[in-house]
């Protein structure tokens, strides 16, 4: 091979390698995406994460769900915040782990520096739920029973500072300082197990299809949903407002967040796959029937703005309740 031809071949080969590398980068994702859920399996965070993963897998490929509970969500949040900014590690962020903890004494993260939003895609409402052994068929009867038995009932939450904790503390305060013992768990999955067994008397659990099914079967009793209006999935259950607790609304959003520096193209790709799969009317109906409300149009920019809005809305409530992380 003549030198001139060799140089030409070498340049062509180098260009080919660069082109293949560029194509590989453009073909995001080209390996499994990991979604870290800051709670144990079986809870509402785990449920919606798996629903999302199943829905977008045709567009994004393999999605690996990792449950990392404990540390007031700091274990999961720090794992994501310290991950490589390559678009392959995301946090299943929610009101509990991103909004409530922002108003607590010990901050787990700094929104502006530690996380970058990709998409917010669903909400669900908390509920006032009791074990069937509790002699209360209404919220008023529950309040009367608690007042008649101060310090004798316990409630479970998904952890100190979670929405399932703050909401109960707000309820206690609004009703004149009810005396109920708090039992924090590493996620609502274990708390639900103890609620079913009667180890704890009540919990303000997030509504899912499983929770509604347990209510229908009589294994638990949902006295009210903490939503602005009755749920399509359970129209027979009153709202807390209807049950006599004015302005009592407590809902959880769910979305995906990555470490700062993650390529915008990756965040946009996650959001695009979410929006496309979430826009199917049949799927939306199934999601609503499962107790979730789909959120459309909340990409990176809108999700950041929504998160800031929720922090501003809940911060005075959290501070008023006076909770501090342990």
PDB file of C-alpha atoms in Angstrom:
ATOM      1  CA  UNK A   1       0.000   0.000   0.000  1.00  0.00           C
ATOM      2  CA  UNK A   2       1.358   3.366  -0.995  1.00  0.00           C
ATOM      3  CA  UNK A   3       1.987   5.848   1.815  1.00  0.00           C
ATOM      4  CA  UNK A   4      -0.600   8.260   0.451  1.00  0.00           C
ATOM      5  CA  UNK A   5      -3.206   5.488   0.276  1.00  0.00           C
ATOM      6  CA  UNK A   6      -2.288   4.332   3.790  1.00  0.00           C
ATOM      7  CA  UNK A   7      -2.729   7.830   5.187  1.00  0.00           C
ATOM      8  CA  UNK A   8      -6.092   8.093   3.441  1.00  0.00           C
ATOM      9  CA  UNK A   9      -7.184   4.712   4.806  1.00  0.00           C
ATOM     10  CA  UNK A  10      -6.052   5.701   8.308  1.00  0.00           C
ATOM     11  CA  UNK A  11      -8.022   8.934   8.226  1.00  0.00           C
ATOM     12  CA  UNK A  12     -11.066   7.072   6.970  1.00  0.00           C
ATOM     13  CA  UNK A  13     -10.770   4.451   9.749  1.00  0.00           C
ATOM     14  CA  UNK A  14     -10.380   7.118  12.411  1.00  0.00           C
ATOM     15  CA  UNK A  15     -13.433   8.931  11.079  1.00  0.00           C
ATOM     16  CA  UNK A  16     -15.355   5.665  11.178  1.00  0.00           C
ATOM     17  CA  UNK A  17     -14.401   5.060  14.819  1.00  0.00           C
ATOM     18  CA  UNK A  18     -15.445   8.599  15.772  1.00  0.00           C
ATOM     19  CA  UNK A  19     -18.729   8.172  13.897  1.00  0.00           C
ATOM     20  CA  UNK A  20     -19.455   4.881  15.668  1.00  0.00           C
ATOM     21  CA  UNK A  21     -18.683   6.456  19.065  1.00  0.00           C
ATOM     22  CA  UNK A  22     -20.943   9.389  18.302  1.00  0.00           C
ATOM     23  CA  UNK A  23     -23.691   7.029  17.153  1.00  0.00           C
ATOM     24  CA  UNK A  24     -23.354   5.036  20.387  1.00  0.00           C
ATOM     25  CA  UNK A  25     -23.765   8.227  22.400  1.00  0.00           C
ATOM     26  CA  UNK A  26     -26.784   9.224  20.326  1.00  0.00           C
ATOM     27  CA  UNK A  27     -28.394   5.808  20.832  1.00  0.00           C
ATOM     28  CA  UNK A  28     -29.302   6.574  24.444  1.00  0.00           C
ATOM     29  CA  UNK A  29     -30.053   4.436  26.313  1.00  0.00           C
ATOM     30  CA  UNK A  30     -27.749   1.618  25.269  1.00  0.00           C
ATOM     31  CA  UNK A  31     -27.594  -0.173  28.631  1.00  0.00           C
ATOM     32  CA  UNK A  32     -29.974  -0.705  31.598  1.00  0.00           C
ATOM     33  CA  UNK A  33     -31.323   2.348  33.404  1.00  0.00           C
ATOM     34  CA  UNK A  34     -31.382   2.092  37.205  1.00  0.00           C
ATOM     35  CA  UNK A  35     -34.199   3.665  39.211  1.00  0.00           C
ATOM     36  CA  UNK A  36     -33.477   3.883  42.938  1.00  0.00           C
ATOM     37  CA  UNK A  37     -36.583   3.751  45.130  1.00  0.00           C
ATOM     38  CA  UNK A  38     -36.043   5.172  48.650  1.00  0.00           C
ATOM     39  CA  UNK A  39     -38.349   2.664  50.348  1.00  0.00           C
ATOM     40  CA  UNK A  40     -38.900  -1.054  50.692  1.00  0.00           C
ATOM     41  CA  UNK A  41     -40.718  -3.236  48.174  1.00  0.00           C
ATOM     42  CA  UNK A  42     -44.503  -3.239  48.324  1.00  0.00           C
ATOM     43  CA  UNK A  43     -45.037   0.424  49.190  1.00  0.00           C
ATOM     44  CA  UNK A  44     -46.598   3.019  46.902  1.00  0.00           C
ATOM     45  CA  UNK A  45     -43.194   4.283  45.679  1.00  0.00           C
ATOM     46  CA  UNK A  46     -42.207   0.780  44.639  1.00  0.00           C
ATOM     47  CA  UNK A  47     -45.582   0.183  42.959  1.00  0.00           C
ATOM     48  CA  UNK A  48     -45.546   3.315  40.801  1.00  0.00           C
ATOM     49  CA  UNK A  49     -41.860   2.844  39.930  1.00  0.00           C
ATOM     50  CA  UNK A  50     -42.603  -0.622  38.569  1.00  0.00           C
ATOM     51  CA  UNK A  51     -45.708   0.590  36.726  1.00  0.00           C
ATOM     52  CA  UNK A  52     -43.586   3.296  35.076  1.00  0.00           C
ATOM     53  CA  UNK A  53     -40.776   0.864  34.222  1.00  0.00           C
ATOM     54  CA  UNK A  54     -43.160  -1.616  32.629  1.00  0.00           C
ATOM     55  CA  UNK A  55     -44.860   1.139  30.653  1.00  0.00           C
ATOM     56  CA  UNK A  56     -41.696   2.674  29.132  1.00  0.00           C
ATOM     57  CA  UNK A  57     -39.563  -0.441  28.623  1.00  0.00           C
ATOM     58  CA  UNK A  58     -40.490  -0.690  24.925  1.00  0.00           C
ATOM     59  CA  UNK A  59     -38.999   2.775  24.401  1.00  0.00           C
ATOM     60  CA  UNK A  60     -36.123   2.750  26.908  1.00  0.00           C
ATOM     61  CA  UNK A  61     -35.141  -0.900  27.191  1.00  0.00           C
ATOM     62  CA  UNK A  62     -34.240  -2.582  30.469  1.00  0.00           C
ATOM     63  CA  UNK A  63     -35.179  -0.700  33.654  1.00  0.00           C
ATOM     64  CA  UNK A  64     -33.730  -1.988  36.937  1.00  0.00           C
ATOM     65  CA  UNK A  65     -35.609  -1.054  40.114  1.00  0.00           C
ATOM     66  CA  UNK A  66     -33.413  -0.861  43.237  1.00  0.00           C
ATOM     67  CA  UNK A  67     -35.043  -0.526  46.668  1.00  0.00           C
ATOM     68  CA  UNK A  68     -32.753   1.347  49.080  1.00  0.00           C
ATOM     69  CA  UNK A  69     -34.694   2.255  52.189  1.00  0.00           C
ATOM     70  CA  UNK A  70     -33.486   3.848  55.408  1.00  0.00           C
ATOM     71  CA  UNK A  71     -31.707   6.969  56.513  1.00  0.00           C
ATOM     72  CA  UNK A  72     -34.749   9.143  55.990  1.00  0.00           C
ATOM     73  CA  UNK A  73     -34.364   8.600  52.224  1.00  0.00           C
ATOM     74  CA  UNK A  74     -30.798   9.967  52.414  1.00  0.00           C
ATOM     75  CA  UNK A  75     -29.292   6.622  51.335  1.00  0.00           C
ATOM     76  CA  UNK A  76     -31.200   6.629  48.057  1.00  0.00           C
ATOM     77  CA  UNK A  77     -30.904  10.372  47.440  1.00  0.00           C
ATOM     78  CA  UNK A  78     -27.172  10.426  48.084  1.00  0.00           C
ATOM     79  CA  UNK A  79     -26.651   7.397  45.832  1.00  0.00           C
ATOM     80  CA  UNK A  80     -28.264   9.283  42.966  1.00  0.00           C
ATOM     81  CA  UNK A  81     -26.675  12.645  43.767  1.00  0.00           C
ATOM     82  CA  UNK A  82     -23.216  11.027  43.767  1.00  0.00           C
ATOM     83  CA  UNK A  83     -23.746   8.864  40.667  1.00  0.00           C
ATOM     84  CA  UNK A  84     -22.162   9.514  37.287  1.00  0.00           C
ATOM     85  CA  UNK A  85     -24.082  12.175  35.338  1.00  0.00           C
ATOM     86  CA  UNK A  86     -24.662   9.848  32.394  1.00  0.00           C
ATOM     87  CA  UNK A  87     -28.442   9.380  32.479  1.00  0.00           C
ATOM     88  CA  UNK A  88     -28.387   5.804  33.777  1.00  0.00           C
ATOM     89  CA  UNK A  89     -29.244   6.398  37.453  1.00  0.00           C
ATOM     90  CA  UNK A  90     -32.468   8.059  38.621  1.00  0.00           C
ATOM     91  CA  UNK A  91     -34.263   8.642  41.898  1.00  0.00           C
ATOM     92  CA  UNK A  92     -37.969   7.888  42.250  1.00  0.00           C
ATOM     93  CA  UNK A  93     -38.608  11.270  43.867  1.00  0.00           C
ATOM     94  CA  UNK A  94     -41.809  12.184  45.674  1.00  0.00           C
ATOM     95  CA  UNK A  95     -43.464  14.601  48.055  1.00  0.00           C
ATOM     96  CA  UNK A  96     -42.209  12.495  50.963  1.00  0.00           C
ATOM     97  CA  UNK A  97     -38.539  12.385  50.113  1.00  0.00           C
ATOM     98  CA  UNK A  98     -38.078  15.733  48.342  1.00  0.00           C
ATOM     99  CA  UNK A  99     -40.677  18.158  49.691  1.00  0.00           C
ATOM    100  CA  UNK A 100     -41.310  17.169  53.311  1.00  0.00           C
ATOM    101  CA  UNK A 101     -37.642  16.810  54.172  1.00  0.00           C
ATOM    102  CA  UNK A 102     -36.841  20.235  52.718  1.00  0.00           C
ATOM    103  CA  UNK A 103     -38.718  21.785  55.635  1.00  0.00           C
ATOM    104  CA  UNK A 104     -37.142  19.626  58.319  1.00  0.00           C
ATOM    105  CA  UNK A 105     -34.228  20.492  60.576  1.00  0.00           C
ATOM    106  CA  UNK A 106     -31.687  18.310  58.749  1.00  0.00           C
ATOM    107  CA  UNK A 107     -31.705  18.748  54.976  1.00  0.00           C
ATOM    108  CA  UNK A 108     -30.990  15.595  53.009  1.00  0.00           C
ATOM    109  CA  UNK A 109     -30.277  17.353  49.748  1.00  0.00           C
ATOM    110  CA  UNK A 110     -30.127  20.722  48.036  1.00  0.00           C
ATOM    111  CA  UNK A 111     -32.624  20.815  45.168  1.00  0.00           C
ATOM    112  CA  UNK A 112     -30.669  23.320  43.105  1.00  0.00           C
ATOM    113  CA  UNK A 113     -27.313  21.545  43.455  1.00  0.00           C
ATOM    114  CA  UNK A 114     -27.950  17.828  43.980  1.00  0.00           C
ATOM    115  CA  UNK A 115     -30.815  16.813  41.675  1.00  0.00           C
ATOM    116  CA  UNK A 116     -31.991  17.437  38.129  1.00  0.00           C
ATOM    117  CA  UNK A 117     -35.604  16.713  37.217  1.00  0.00           C
ATOM    118  CA  UNK A 118     -36.506  14.550  34.238  1.00  0.00           C
ATOM    119  CA  UNK A 119     -40.258  14.117  34.653  1.00  0.00           C
ATOM    120  CA  UNK A 120     -43.104  14.134  37.171  1.00  0.00           C
ATOM    121  CA  UNK A 121     -45.757  11.702  36.046  1.00  0.00           C
ATOM    122  CA  UNK A 122     -48.327  10.806  38.729  1.00  0.00           C
ATOM    123  CA  UNK A 123     -49.931  11.682  42.044  1.00  0.00           C
ATOM    124  CA  UNK A 124     -51.873   9.749  44.642  1.00  0.00           C
ATOM    125  CA  UNK A 125     -53.751  10.741  47.776  1.00  0.00           C
ATOM    126  CA  UNK A 126     -53.200   9.671  51.344  1.00  0.00           C
ATOM    127  CA  UNK A 127     -56.071   8.199  53.318  1.00  0.00           C
ATOM    128  CA  UNK A 128     -57.254   7.763  56.896  1.00  0.00           C
ATOM    129  CA  UNK A 129     -57.104   3.992  57.294  1.00  0.00           C
ATOM    130  CA  UNK A 130     -57.607   1.763  60.340  1.00  0.00           C
ATOM    131  CA  UNK A 131     -57.354  -1.877  61.301  1.00  0.00           C
ATOM    132  CA  UNK A 132     -60.860  -3.436  61.533  1.00  0.00           C
ATOM    133  CA  UNK A 133     -60.357  -3.933  65.281  1.00  0.00           C
ATOM    134  CA  UNK A 134     -60.647  -0.161  65.758  1.00  0.00           C
ATOM    135  CA  UNK A 135     -64.319   0.543  66.590  1.00  0.00           C
ATOM    136  CA  UNK A 136     -64.715   3.447  64.167  1.00  0.00           C
ATOM    137  CA  UNK A 137     -66.649   3.609  60.931  1.00  0.00           C
ATOM    138  CA  UNK A 138     -66.211   7.339  60.379  1.00  0.00           C
ATOM    139  CA  UNK A 139     -63.503   9.936  60.930  1.00  0.00           C
ATOM    140  CA  UNK A 140     -65.534  11.513  63.739  1.00  0.00           C
ATOM    141  CA  UNK A 141     -65.858   8.159  65.495  1.00  0.00           C
ATOM    142  CA  UNK A 142     -62.095   7.641  65.141  1.00  0.00           C
ATOM    143  CA  UNK A 143     -61.372  11.044  66.679  1.00  0.00           C
ATOM    144  CA  UNK A 144     -63.736  10.321  69.570  1.00  0.00           C
ATOM    145  CA  UNK A 145     -62.135   6.903  70.147  1.00  0.00           C
ATOM    146  CA  UNK A 146     -58.612   8.381  70.169  1.00  0.00           C
ATOM    147  CA  UNK A 147     -59.685  11.053  72.649  1.00  0.00           C
ATOM    148  CA  UNK A 148     -61.197   8.395  74.885  1.00  0.00           C
ATOM    149  CA  UNK A 149     -57.979   6.330  74.732  1.00  0.00           C
ATOM    150  CA  UNK A 150     -55.065   8.797  74.822  1.00  0.00           C
ATOM    151  CA  UNK A 151     -51.672   7.241  74.100  1.00  0.00           C
ATOM    152  CA  UNK A 152     -53.134   3.758  73.530  1.00  0.00           C
ATOM    153  CA  UNK A 153     -53.246   3.773  69.742  1.00  0.00           C
ATOM    154  CA  UNK A 154     -50.252   3.748  67.405  1.00  0.00           C
ATOM    155  CA  UNK A 155     -49.901   4.679  63.766  1.00  0.00           C
ATOM    156  CA  UNK A 156     -47.312   3.638  61.226  1.00  0.00           C
ATOM    157  CA  UNK A 157     -45.558   5.837  58.671  1.00  0.00           C
ATOM    158  CA  UNK A 158     -43.046   5.372  55.888  1.00  0.00           C
ATOM    159  CA  UNK A 159     -40.433   7.046  58.083  1.00  0.00           C
ATOM    160  CA  UNK A 160     -39.906  10.205  60.083  1.00  0.00           C
ATOM    161  CA  UNK A 161     -40.580  13.166  57.816  1.00  0.00           C
ATOM    162  CA  UNK A 162     -42.457  11.157  55.178  1.00  0.00           C
ATOM    163  CA  UNK A 163     -45.818  12.470  54.029  1.00  0.00           C
ATOM    164  CA  UNK A 164     -47.470   9.549  55.845  1.00  0.00           C
ATOM    165  CA  UNK A 165     -45.920  10.963  59.035  1.00  0.00           C
ATOM    166  CA  UNK A 166     -46.381  14.710  58.516  1.00  0.00           C
ATOM    167  CA  UNK A 167     -50.010  14.261  57.450  1.00  0.00           C
ATOM    168  CA  UNK A 168     -50.921  12.427  60.665  1.00  0.00           C
ATOM    169  CA  UNK A 169     -49.116  15.002  62.794  1.00  0.00           C
ATOM    170  CA  UNK A 170     -51.024  17.772  61.021  1.00  0.00           C
ATOM    171  CA  UNK A 171     -54.287  15.888  61.580  1.00  0.00           C
ATOM    172  CA  UNK A 172     -53.484  15.467  65.282  1.00  0.00           C
ATOM    173  CA  UNK A 173     -52.765  19.162  65.595  1.00  0.00           C
ATOM    174  CA  UNK A 174     -55.885  20.232  63.704  1.00  0.00           C
ATOM    175  CA  UNK A 175     -58.037  18.092  65.982  1.00  0.00           C
ATOM    176  CA  UNK A 176     -56.746  19.653  69.177  1.00  0.00           C
ATOM    177  CA  UNK A 177     -53.620  17.613  69.867  1.00  0.00           C
ATOM    178  CA  UNK A 178     -54.666  13.963  69.579  1.00  0.00           C
ATOM    179  CA  UNK A 179     -52.425  11.548  71.497  1.00  0.00           C
ATOM    180  CA  UNK A 180     -51.342   8.780  69.092  1.00  0.00           C
ATOM    181  CA  UNK A 181     -47.963   7.014  69.180  1.00  0.00           C
ATOM    182  CA  UNK A 182     -45.827   7.250  66.031  1.00  0.00           C
ATOM    183  CA  UNK A 183     -44.090   4.100  64.763  1.00  0.00           C
ATOM    184  CA  UNK A 184     -41.756   4.935  61.828  1.00  0.00           C
ATOM    185  CA  UNK A 185     -40.942   2.200  59.302  1.00  0.00           C
ATOM    186  CA  UNK A 186     -38.525   1.922  56.390  1.00  0.00           C
ATOM    187  CA  UNK A 187     -41.317   2.475  53.895  1.00  0.00           C
ATOM    188  CA  UNK A 188     -45.060   1.847  53.984  1.00  0.00           C
ATOM    189  CA  UNK A 189     -44.746  -1.778  52.865  1.00  0.00           C
ATOM    190  CA  UNK A 190     -43.715  -3.014  56.352  1.00  0.00           C
ATOM    191  CA  UNK A 191     -46.138  -0.551  57.966  1.00  0.00           C
ATOM    192  CA  UNK A 192     -49.009  -2.005  55.930  1.00  0.00           C
ATOM    193  CA  UNK A 193     -48.093  -5.518  57.089  1.00  0.00           C
ATOM    194  CA  UNK A 194     -48.374  -4.425  60.722  1.00  0.00           C
ATOM    195  CA  UNK A 195     -51.583  -2.518  60.027  1.00  0.00           C
ATOM    196  CA  UNK A 196     -53.076  -5.688  58.552  1.00  0.00           C
ATOM    197  CA  UNK A 197     -51.976  -7.782  61.523  1.00  0.00           C
ATOM    198  CA  UNK A 198     -53.233  -5.238  64.051  1.00  0.00           C
ATOM    199  CA  UNK A 199     -49.774  -4.499  65.417  1.00  0.00           C
ATOM    200  CA  UNK A 200     -50.576  -0.843  64.738  1.00  0.00           C
ATOM    201  CA  UNK A 201     -54.078   0.629  64.770  1.00  0.00           C
ATOM    202  CA  UNK A 202     -53.992   3.092  61.911  1.00  0.00           C
ATOM    203  CA  UNK A 203     -52.025   4.768  59.158  1.00  0.00           C
ATOM    204  CA  UNK A 204     -52.528   7.568  56.670  1.00  0.00           C
ATOM    205  CA  UNK A 205     -51.529   5.358  53.756  1.00  0.00           C
ATOM    206  CA  UNK A 206     -51.239   6.317  50.103  1.00  0.00           C
ATOM    207  CA  UNK A 207     -54.067   4.960  47.975  1.00  0.00           C
ATOM    208  CA  UNK A 208     -53.225   2.173  45.523  1.00  0.00           C
ATOM    209  CA  UNK A 209     -55.249  -0.594  43.879  1.00  0.00           C
ATOM    210  CA  UNK A 210     -53.959  -2.989  46.554  1.00  0.00           C
ATOM    211  CA  UNK A 211     -55.072  -0.704  49.390  1.00  0.00           C
ATOM    212  CA  UNK A 212     -58.521  -0.347  47.840  1.00  0.00           C
ATOM    213  CA  UNK A 213     -58.740  -4.136  47.408  1.00  0.00           C
ATOM    214  CA  UNK A 214     -57.808  -4.685  51.061  1.00  0.00           C
ATOM    215  CA  UNK A 215     -60.528  -2.209  52.022  1.00  0.00           C
ATOM    216  CA  UNK A 216     -63.087  -4.005  49.854  1.00  0.00           C
ATOM    217  CA  UNK A 217     -62.181  -7.353  51.434  1.00  0.00           C
ATOM    218  CA  UNK A 218     -62.554  -5.949  54.959  1.00  0.00           C
ATOM    219  CA  UNK A 219     -58.905  -6.440  55.915  1.00  0.00           C
ATOM    220  CA  UNK A 220     -58.520  -2.696  56.503  1.00  0.00           C
ATOM    221  CA  UNK A 221     -61.032   0.138  56.660  1.00  0.00           C
ATOM    222  CA  UNK A 222     -60.520   3.388  54.734  1.00  0.00           C
ATOM    223  CA  UNK A 223     -62.503   6.071  56.558  1.00  0.00           C
ATOM    224  CA  UNK A 224     -61.633   8.908  54.170  1.00  0.00           C
ATOM    225  CA  UNK A 225     -59.323   9.926  51.345  1.00  0.00           C
ATOM    226  CA  UNK A 226     -57.326  13.119  51.785  1.00  0.00           C
ATOM    227  CA  UNK A 227     -58.084  14.410  48.295  1.00  0.00           C
ATOM    228  CA  UNK A 228     -59.898  17.488  46.958  1.00  0.00           C
ATOM    229  CA  UNK A 229     -62.664  15.233  45.583  1.00  0.00           C
ATOM    230  CA  UNK A 230     -63.726  11.604  45.804  1.00  0.00           C
ATOM    231  CA  UNK A 231     -61.581   9.183  43.821  1.00  0.00           C
ATOM    232  CA  UNK A 232     -62.874   7.565  40.640  1.00  0.00           C
ATOM    233  CA  UNK A 233     -61.426   4.287  41.911  1.00  0.00           C
ATOM    234  CA  UNK A 234     -63.416   4.464  45.171  1.00  0.00           C
ATOM    235  CA  UNK A 235     -66.358   6.884  44.767  1.00  0.00           C
ATOM    236  CA  UNK A 236     -68.100   5.465  47.843  1.00  0.00           C
ATOM    237  CA  UNK A 237     -65.335   6.645  50.201  1.00  0.00           C
ATOM    238  CA  UNK A 238     -65.782  10.247  51.414  1.00  0.00           C
ATOM    239  CA  UNK A 239     -63.037  12.833  51.442  1.00  0.00           C
ATOM    240  CA  UNK A 240     -61.646  14.010  54.771  1.00  0.00           C
ATOM    241  CA  UNK A 241     -63.208  17.395  54.039  1.00  0.00           C
ATOM    242  CA  UNK A 242     -66.628  15.764  53.678  1.00  0.00           C
ATOM    243  CA  UNK A 243     -65.938  13.809  56.863  1.00  0.00           C
ATOM    244  CA  UNK A 244     -65.523  17.023  58.842  1.00  0.00           C
ATOM    245  CA  UNK A 245     -61.842  17.970  58.585  1.00  0.00           C
ATOM    246  CA  UNK A 246     -61.808  21.341  56.757  1.00  0.00           C
ATOM    247  CA  UNK A 247     -59.258  21.886  53.978  1.00  0.00           C
ATOM    248  CA  UNK A 248     -57.500  18.599  54.737  1.00  0.00           C
ATOM    249  CA  UNK A 249     -55.760  17.583  51.499  1.00  0.00           C
ATOM    250  CA  UNK A 250     -52.568  15.517  51.349  1.00  0.00           C
ATOM    251  CA  UNK A 251     -51.321  14.145  48.043  1.00  0.00           C
ATOM    252  CA  UNK A 252     -48.036  12.670  46.864  1.00  0.00           C
ATOM    253  CA  UNK A 253     -46.384  13.301  43.502  1.00  0.00           C
ATOM    254  CA  UNK A 254     -43.940  10.891  41.856  1.00  0.00           C
ATOM    255  CA  UNK A 255     -41.205  11.634  39.351  1.00  0.00           C
ATOM    256  CA  UNK A 256     -37.685  10.898  38.178  1.00  0.00           C
ATOM    257  CA  UNK A 257     -34.610  12.894  39.182  1.00  0.00           C
ATOM    258  CA  UNK A 258     -30.933  12.508  38.269  1.00  0.00           C
ATOM    259  CA  UNK A 259     -27.661  14.028  39.364  1.00  0.00           C
ATOM    260  CA  UNK A 260     -26.817  17.527  38.018  1.00  0.00           C
ATOM    261  CA  UNK A 261     -24.756  17.509  34.859  1.00  0.00           C
ATOM    262  CA  UNK A 262     -26.822  14.705  33.364  1.00  0.00           C
ATOM    263  CA  UNK A 263     -27.081  15.458  29.632  1.00  0.00           C
ATOM    264  CA  UNK A 264     -30.229  17.363  28.754  1.00  0.00           C
ATOM    265  CA  UNK A 265     -30.763  14.918  25.911  1.00  0.00           C
ATOM    266  CA  UNK A 266     -31.012  12.061  28.420  1.00  0.00           C
ATOM    267  CA  UNK A 267     -33.485  13.929  30.638  1.00  0.00           C
ATOM    268  CA  UNK A 268     -35.549  14.842  27.591  1.00  0.00           C
ATOM    269  CA  UNK A 269     -35.475  11.241  26.337  1.00  0.00           C
ATOM    270  CA  UNK A 270     -36.802   9.962  29.686  1.00  0.00           C
ATOM    271  CA  UNK A 271     -39.529  12.588  29.639  1.00  0.00           C
ATOM    272  CA  UNK A 272     -40.410  11.900  26.001  1.00  0.00           C
ATOM    273  CA  UNK A 273     -40.831   8.166  26.652  1.00  0.00           C
ATOM    274  CA  UNK A 274     -42.913   8.935  29.750  1.00  0.00           C
ATOM    275  CA  UNK A 275     -45.202  11.410  28.002  1.00  0.00           C
ATOM    276  CA  UNK A 276     -45.736   9.123  25.003  1.00  0.00           C
ATOM    277  CA  UNK A 277     -46.591   6.052  27.063  1.00  0.00           C
ATOM    278  CA  UNK A 278     -48.636   8.026  29.611  1.00  0.00           C
ATOM    279  CA  UNK A 279     -50.817   9.666  26.935  1.00  0.00           C
ATOM    280  CA  UNK A 280     -52.685   6.446  26.111  1.00  0.00           C
ATOM    281  CA  UNK A 281     -56.294   6.933  27.282  1.00  0.00           C
ATOM    282  CA  UNK A 282     -56.774   3.282  28.164  1.00  0.00           C
ATOM    283  CA  UNK A 283     -53.681   3.293  30.342  1.00  0.00           C
ATOM    284  CA  UNK A 284     -54.746   6.540  31.994  1.00  0.00           C
ATOM    285  CA  UNK A 285     -58.069   4.942  32.897  1.00  0.00           C
ATOM    286  CA  UNK A 286     -56.313   1.924  34.420  1.00  0.00           C
ATOM    287  CA  UNK A 287     -53.981   4.211  36.356  1.00  0.00           C
ATOM    288  CA  UNK A 288     -56.924   6.216  37.735  1.00  0.00           C
ATOM    289  CA  UNK A 289     -58.761   3.024  38.672  1.00  0.00           C
ATOM    290  CA  UNK A 290     -55.638   2.019  40.607  1.00  0.00           C
ATOM    291  CA  UNK A 291     -55.825   5.174  42.723  1.00  0.00           C
ATOM    292  CA  UNK A 292     -53.258   7.246  40.815  1.00  0.00           C
ATOM    293  CA  UNK A 293     -53.760  10.429  38.828  1.00  0.00           C
ATOM    294  CA  UNK A 294     -51.566  10.752  35.707  1.00  0.00           C
ATOM    295  CA  UNK A 295     -49.633  14.012  35.272  1.00  0.00           C
ATOM    296  CA  UNK A 296     -48.888  15.027  31.695  1.00  0.00           C
ATOM    297  CA  UNK A 297     -46.631  17.794  30.457  1.00  0.00           C
ATOM    298  CA  UNK A 298     -44.257  17.895  33.429  1.00  0.00           C
ATOM    299  CA  UNK A 299     -40.853  17.623  31.782  1.00  0.00           C
ATOM    300  CA  UNK A 300     -37.544  18.868  33.249  1.00  0.00           C
ATOM    301  CA  UNK A 301     -38.401  22.569  33.396  1.00  0.00           C
ATOM    302  CA  UNK A 302     -42.013  22.135  34.505  1.00  0.00           C
ATOM    303  CA  UNK A 303     -41.027  19.498  37.079  1.00  0.00           C
ATOM    304  CA  UNK A 304     -38.429  21.803  38.646  1.00  0.00           C
ATOM    305  CA  UNK A 305     -41.022  24.579  38.926  1.00  0.00           C
ATOM    306  CA  UNK A 306     -43.629  22.208  40.371  1.00  0.00           C
ATOM    307  CA  UNK A 307     -41.176  20.889  42.978  1.00  0.00           C
ATOM    308  CA  UNK A 308     -40.298  24.421  44.077  1.00  0.00           C
ATOM    309  CA  UNK A 309     -44.003  25.245  44.322  1.00  0.00           C
ATOM    310  CA  UNK A 310     -44.726  22.187  46.481  1.00  0.00           C
ATOM    311  CA  UNK A 311     -41.787  22.968  48.796  1.00  0.00           C
ATOM    312  CA  UNK A 312     -43.122  26.497  49.279  1.00  0.00           C
ATOM    313  CA  UNK A 313     -46.648  25.180  49.947  1.00  0.00           C
ATOM    314  CA  UNK A 314     -45.677  22.524  52.495  1.00  0.00           C
ATOM    315  CA  UNK A 315     -42.781  24.273  54.286  1.00  0.00           C
ATOM    316  CA  UNK A 316     -44.983  26.348  56.644  1.00  0.00           C
ATOM    317  CA  UNK A 317     -47.040  23.254  57.489  1.00  0.00           C
ATOM    318  CA  UNK A 318     -43.963  21.147  58.243  1.00  0.00           C
ATOM    319  CA  UNK A 319     -42.479  23.925  60.367  1.00  0.00           C
ATOM    320  CA  UNK A 320     -45.761  24.389  62.211  1.00  0.00           C
ATOM    321  CA  UNK A 321     -45.945  20.687  63.009  1.00  0.00           C
ATOM    322  CA  UNK A 322     -42.426  21.146  64.407  1.00  0.00           C
ATOM    323  CA  UNK A 323     -41.011  17.802  63.244  1.00  0.00           C
ATOM    324  CA  UNK A 324     -37.295  17.150  63.195  1.00  0.00           C
ATOM    325  CA  UNK A 325     -35.508  14.264  61.511  1.00  0.00           C
ATOM    326  CA  UNK A 326     -33.991  11.678  63.777  1.00  0.00           C
TER     327      UNK A 326
END
